Amino acid sequence: MSTNRMRFTDRVAIITGAGRGIGEAAARQMHAEGGTVVIADINNERGEATAKDIGGSCCSVRTDIADPESVAALHNTVEQRFGKLDIVINNASLVPYQKWEDITFDDWRKILRVDLDGVFLMCKSSSDMMRKNNYGRIVNISSNTVLLGTPNLVHYVAAKAGVYAFTRALATELGQYSITVNNICPGITDTDANWETPHHEAFDLVEGMQAIKGRAKPQYHVPSILFLASEESFWVTGSTVVTDAGHTRH
Ligand SMILES: NC(=O)c1ccc[n+]([C@@H]2O[C@H](COP(=O)([O-])OP(=O)(O)OC[C@H]3O[C@@H](n4cnc5c(N)ncnc54)[C@H](O)[C@@H]3O)[C@@H](O)[C@H]2O)c1
């Protein structure tokens, strides 16, 4: 999506899981609008390749969002290299496909650890940096599955519902520092995550239920994500934007 605006000049952003998919699309557009983007992906090869392809000030720091030491190291690196943090987009997650009957407690913990604990750890360290400047934009990527109760995703839906509610509560805590905290709920999207599991088999079924027909590409979510990451959204916090072509009509 082209735009001639430069909304992110002098802004420093971390985007987790931006080595590919929706995070990568957000990183490309934010960089195109002048932002300094730090890709924080556990897949270092992919993160480095994407950062190199974007070019300019874009860089990659290997990060496991579920590991407190890794999250602390990421924030130390950003502090040392750029001296501040304005924006965090909590996009990284694991997208499983498992029947309820097959899910063990270990499976549950594996998903909750990354998809919910990881968002807590990132928000904690990022807001500590943002509070110093009395400015911040936190955009958490949840999912429209929290509204739908989509099958084969019980642990993921629980984690994403946690992110959805946590976003509202954290907005209450951080408003006094002019830090906004908002939430995007994408619908099913044409990304590797869905081709690596049987989730892609639902593409046609879901398209039939959408108010606007078509199959979502990663970049379709970017205008909403970047609005919430920009200064323009200063009066919006604790809010949710559902980017699913009216599948849920939330
Ligand atoms: N694709 C969809 O249909 C869809 C629908 C609704 C919501 N979402 C959400 O949108 C976001 C992006 O989805 P996507 O399809 O682009 O995902 P994706 O699987 O294509 O990319 C996720 C990225 O996160 C990284 N990652 C995984 N675990 C990590 C960890 N512990 N630390 C750091 N990085 C880690 C992966 O290496 C990968 O690069 C996710 O939060 C997902 O839950 C996606």
mmCIF file of N, CA, C and O in Angstrom, residues 20-60:
data_model
loop_
_atom_site.group_PDB
_atom_site.id
_atom_site.type_symbol
_atom_site.label_atom_id
_atom_site.label_comp_id
_atom_site.label_asym_id
_atom_site.label_seq_id
_atom_site.Cartn_x
_atom_site.Cartn_y
_atom_site.Cartn_z
ATOM 1 N N ARG A 20 8.922 -12.343 8.970
ATOM 2 C CA ARG A 20 8.034 -12.749 7.878
ATOM 3 C C ARG A 20 6.590 -12.323 8.219
ATOM 4 O O ARG A 20 6.322 -11.797 9.317
ATOM 5 N N GLY A 21 5.686 -12.565 7.289
ATOM 6 C CA GLY A 21 4.254 -12.417 7.538
ATOM 7 C C GLY A 21 3.803 -10.991 7.813
ATOM 8 O O GLY A 21 4.306 -10.022 7.239
ATOM 9 N N ILE A 22 2.840 -10.864 8.715
ATOM 10 C CA ILE A 22 2.212 -9.569 9.011
ATOM 11 C C ILE A 22 3.234 -8.597 9.605
ATOM 12 O O ILE A 22 3.260 -7.416 9.263
ATOM 13 N N GLY A 23 4.110 -9.103 10.473
ATOM 14 C CA GLY A 23 5.138 -8.248 11.081
ATOM 15 C C GLY A 23 6.088 -7.689 10.044
ATOM 16 O O GLY A 23 6.460 -6.502 10.093
ATOM 17 N N GLU A 24 6.475 -8.514 9.093
ATOM 18 C CA GLU A 24 7.361 -8.055 8.015
ATOM 19 C C GLU A 24 6.676 -6.950 7.203
ATOM 20 O O GLU A 24 7.300 -5.926 6.892
ATOM 21 N N ALA A 25 5.406 -7.147 6.897
ATOM 22 C CA ALA A 25 4.675 -6.136 6.114
ATOM 23 C C ALA A 25 4.614 -4.807 6.877
ATOM 24 O O ALA A 25 4.792 -3.727 6.289
ATOM 25 N N ALA A 26 4.403 -4.883 8.185
ATOM 26 C CA ALA A 26 4.371 -3.657 9.008
ATOM 27 C C ALA A 26 5.744 -2.999 9.044
ATOM 28 O O ALA A 26 5.858 -1.766 8.952
ATOM 29 N N ALA A 27 6.798 -3.821 9.146
ATOM 30 C CA ALA A 27 8.171 -3.284 9.193
ATOM 31 C C ALA A 27 8.494 -2.544 7.893
ATOM 32 O O ALA A 27 9.078 -1.451 7.921
ATOM 33 N N ARG A 28 8.126 -3.122 6.771
ATOM 34 C CA ARG A 28 8.422 -2.494 5.465
ATOM 35 C C ARG A 28 7.752 -1.122 5.351
ATOM 36 O O ARG A 28 8.367 -0.144 4.938
ATOM 37 N N GLN A 29 6.473 -1.064 5.740
ATOM 38 C CA GLN A 29 5.747 0.205 5.590
ATOM 39 C C GLN A 29 6.228 1.249 6.594
ATOM 40 O O GLN A 29 6.354 2.429 6.265
ATOM 41 N N MET A 30 6.525 0.813 7.821
ATOM 42 C CA MET A 30 7.008 1.778 8.819
ATOM 43 C C MET A 30 8.361 2.355 8.383
ATOM 44 O O MET A 30 8.612 3.560 8.516
ATOM 45 N N HIS A 31 9.218 1.491 7.846
ATOM 46 C CA HIS A 31 10.509 1.972 7.338
ATOM 47 C C HIS A 31 10.293 2.949 6.178
ATOM 48 O O HIS A 31 10.950 4.005 6.113
ATOM 49 N N ALA A 32 9.351 2.618 5.296
ATOM 50 C CA ALA A 32 9.069 3.492 4.143
ATOM 51 C C ALA A 32 8.582 4.864 4.598
ATOM 52 O O ALA A 32 8.735 5.856 3.882
ATOM 53 N N GLU A 33 8.003 4.913 5.803
ATOM 54 C CA GLU A 33 7.509 6.192 6.340
ATOM 55 C C GLU A 33 8.493 6.795 7.343
ATOM 56 O O GLU A 33 8.116 7.574 8.215
ATOM 57 N N GLY A 34 9.763 6.427 7.221
ATOM 58 C CA GLY A 34 10.811 7.118 7.972
ATOM 59 C C GLY A 34 11.188 6.516 9.304
ATOM 60 O O GLY A 34 12.074 7.041 9.988
ATOM 61 N N GLY A 35 10.539 5.432 9.718
ATOM 62 C CA GLY A 35 10.814 4.858 11.035
ATOM 63 C C GLY A 35 12.094 4.045 11.085
ATOM 64 O O GLY A 35 12.513 3.460 10.080
ATOM 65 N N THR A 36 12.709 4.017 12.271
ATOM 66 C CA THR A 36 13.830 3.110 12.535
ATOM 67 C C THR A 36 13.215 1.848 13.118
ATOM 68 O O THR A 36 12.613 1.891 14.198
ATOM 69 N N VAL A 37 13.356 0.740 12.388
ATOM 70 C CA VAL A 37 12.663 -0.487 12.778
ATOM 71 C C VAL A 37 13.665 -1.550 13.225
ATOM 72 O O VAL A 37 14.612 -1.868 12.505
ATOM 73 N N VAL A 38 13.425 -2.086 14.425
ATOM 74 C CA VAL A 38 14.221 -3.200 14.941
ATOM 75 C C VAL A 38 13.354 -4.458 14.867
ATOM 76 O O VAL A 38 12.307 -4.540 15.512
ATOM 77 N N ILE A 39 13.801 -5.401 14.064
ATOM 78 C CA ILE A 39 13.095 -6.680 13.943
ATOM 79 C C ILE A 39 13.567 -7.586 15.076
ATOM 80 O O ILE A 39 14.775 -7.813 15.231
ATOM 81 N N ALA A 40 12.623 -8.091 15.870
ATOM 82 C CA ALA A 40 12.967 -8.967 17.001
ATOM 83 C C ALA A 40 12.319 -10.322 16.760
ATOM 84 O O ALA A 40 11.160 -10.540 17.119
ATOM 85 N N ASP A 41 13.077 -11.200 16.130
ATOM 86 C CA ASP A 41 12.528 -12.511 15.745
ATOM 87 C C ASP A 41 13.418 -13.609 16.296
ATOM 88 O O ASP A 41 14.640 -13.456 16.331
ATOM 89 N N ILE A 42 12.804 -14.722 16.701
ATOM 90 C CA ILE A 42 13.595 -15.861 17.191
ATOM 91 C C ILE A 42 14.330 -16.544 16.043
ATOM 92 O O ILE A 42 15.366 -17.175 16.239
ATOM 93 N N ASN A 43 13.783 -16.415 14.848
ATOM 94 C CA ASN A 43 14.418 -16.960 13.645
ATOM 95 C C ASN A 43 15.381 -15.903 13.100
ATOM 96 O O ASN A 43 15.005 -15.034 12.321
ATOM 97 N N ASN A 44 16.636 -16.008 13.577
ATOM 98 C CA ASN A 44 17.595 -14.947 13.284
ATOM 99 C C ASN A 44 17.914 -14.838 11.807
ATOM 100 O O ASN A 44 18.048 -13.737 11.264
ATOM 101 N N GLU A 45 18.003 -15.994 11.148
ATOM 102 C CA GLU A 45 18.313 -15.995 9.715
ATOM 103 C C GLU A 45 17.257 -15.198 8.957
ATOM 104 O O GLU A 45 17.563 -14.353 8.114
ATOM 105 N N ARG A 46 16.013 -15.470 9.285
ATOM 106 C CA ARG A 46 14.900 -14.797 8.605
ATOM 107 C C ARG A 46 14.867 -13.303 8.971
ATOM 108 O O ARG A 46 14.648 -12.441 8.128
ATOM 109 N N GLY A 47 15.080 -13.006 10.262
ATOM 110 C CA GLY A 47 15.090 -11.604 10.699
ATOM 111 C C GLY A 47 16.176 -10.804 10.004
ATOM 112 O O GLY A 47 15.948 -9.697 9.508
ATOM 113 N N GLU A 48 17.387 -11.388 9.936
ATOM 114 C CA GLU A 48 18.527 -10.707 9.287
ATOM 115 C C GLU A 48 18.244 -10.491 7.804
ATOM 116 O O GLU A 48 18.532 -9.421 7.254
ATOM 117 N N ALA A 49 17.695 -11.515 7.151
ATOM 118 C CA ALA A 49 17.437 -11.421 5.707
ATOM 119 C C ALA A 49 16.403 -10.329 5.423
ATOM 120 O O ALA A 49 16.554 -9.536 4.482
ATOM 121 N N THR A 50 15.368 -10.268 6.244
ATOM 122 C CA THR A 50 14.319 -9.253 6.037
ATOM 123 C C THR A 50 14.891 -7.857 6.302
ATOM 124 O O THR A 50 14.640 -6.926 5.523
ATOM 125 N N ALA A 51 15.677 -7.715 7.374
ATOM 126 C CA ALA A 51 16.264 -6.402 7.687
ATOM 127 C C ALA A 51 17.180 -5.940 6.558
ATOM 128 O O ALA A 51 17.153 -4.775 6.155
ATOM 129 N N LYS A 52 17.958 -6.873 6.016
ATOM 130 C CA LYS A 52 18.881 -6.532 4.932
ATOM 131 C C LYS A 52 18.089 -6.099 3.695
ATOM 132 O O LYS A 52 18.441 -5.125 3.020
ATOM 133 N N ASP A 53 17.019 -6.817 3.422
ATOM 134 C CA ASP A 53 16.205 -6.502 2.245
ATOM 135 C C ASP A 53 15.516 -5.135 2.395
ATOM 136 O O ASP A 53 15.408 -4.376 1.435
ATOM 137 N N ILE A 54 15.060 -4.823 3.606
ATOM 138 C CA ILE A 54 14.438 -3.509 3.845
ATOM 139 C C ILE A 54 15.501 -2.414 3.736
ATOM 140 O O ILE A 54 15.269 -1.353 3.154
ATOM 141 N N GLY A 55 16.679 -2.684 4.304
ATOM 142 C CA GLY A 55 17.818 -1.759 4.160
ATOM 143 C C GLY A 55 17.734 -0.560 5.096
ATOM 144 O O GLY A 55 16.954 -0.541 6.061
ATOM 145 N N GLY A 56 18.558 0.445 4.822
ATOM 146 C CA GLY A 56 18.596 1.668 5.632
ATOM 147 C C GLY A 56 18.903 1.368 7.082
ATOM 148 O O GLY A 56 19.789 0.581 7.400
ATOM 149 N N SER A 57 18.133 1.995 7.974
ATOM 150 C CA SER A 57 18.387 1.851 9.406
ATOM 151 C C SER A 57 17.776 0.574 9.981
ATOM 152 O O SER A 57 17.965 0.282 11.169
ATOM 153 N N CYS A 58 17.048 -0.176 9.172
ATOM 154 C CA CYS A 58 16.379 -1.381 9.692
ATOM 155 C C CYS A 58 17.415 -2.407 10.139
ATOM 156 O O CYS A 58 18.393 -2.665 9.440
ATOM 157 N N CYS A 59 17.220 -2.983 11.320
ATOM 158 C CA CYS A 59 18.158 -3.991 11.801
ATOM 159 C C CYS A 59 17.403 -5.111 12.503
ATOM 160 O O CYS A 59 16.196 -4.996 12.748
ATOM 161 N N SER A 60 18.132 -6.180 12.776
ATOM 162 C CA SER A 60 17.510 -7.349 13.395
ATOM 163 C C SER A 60 18.279 -7.724 14.659
ATOM 164 O O SER A 60 19.513 -7.725 14.656
#
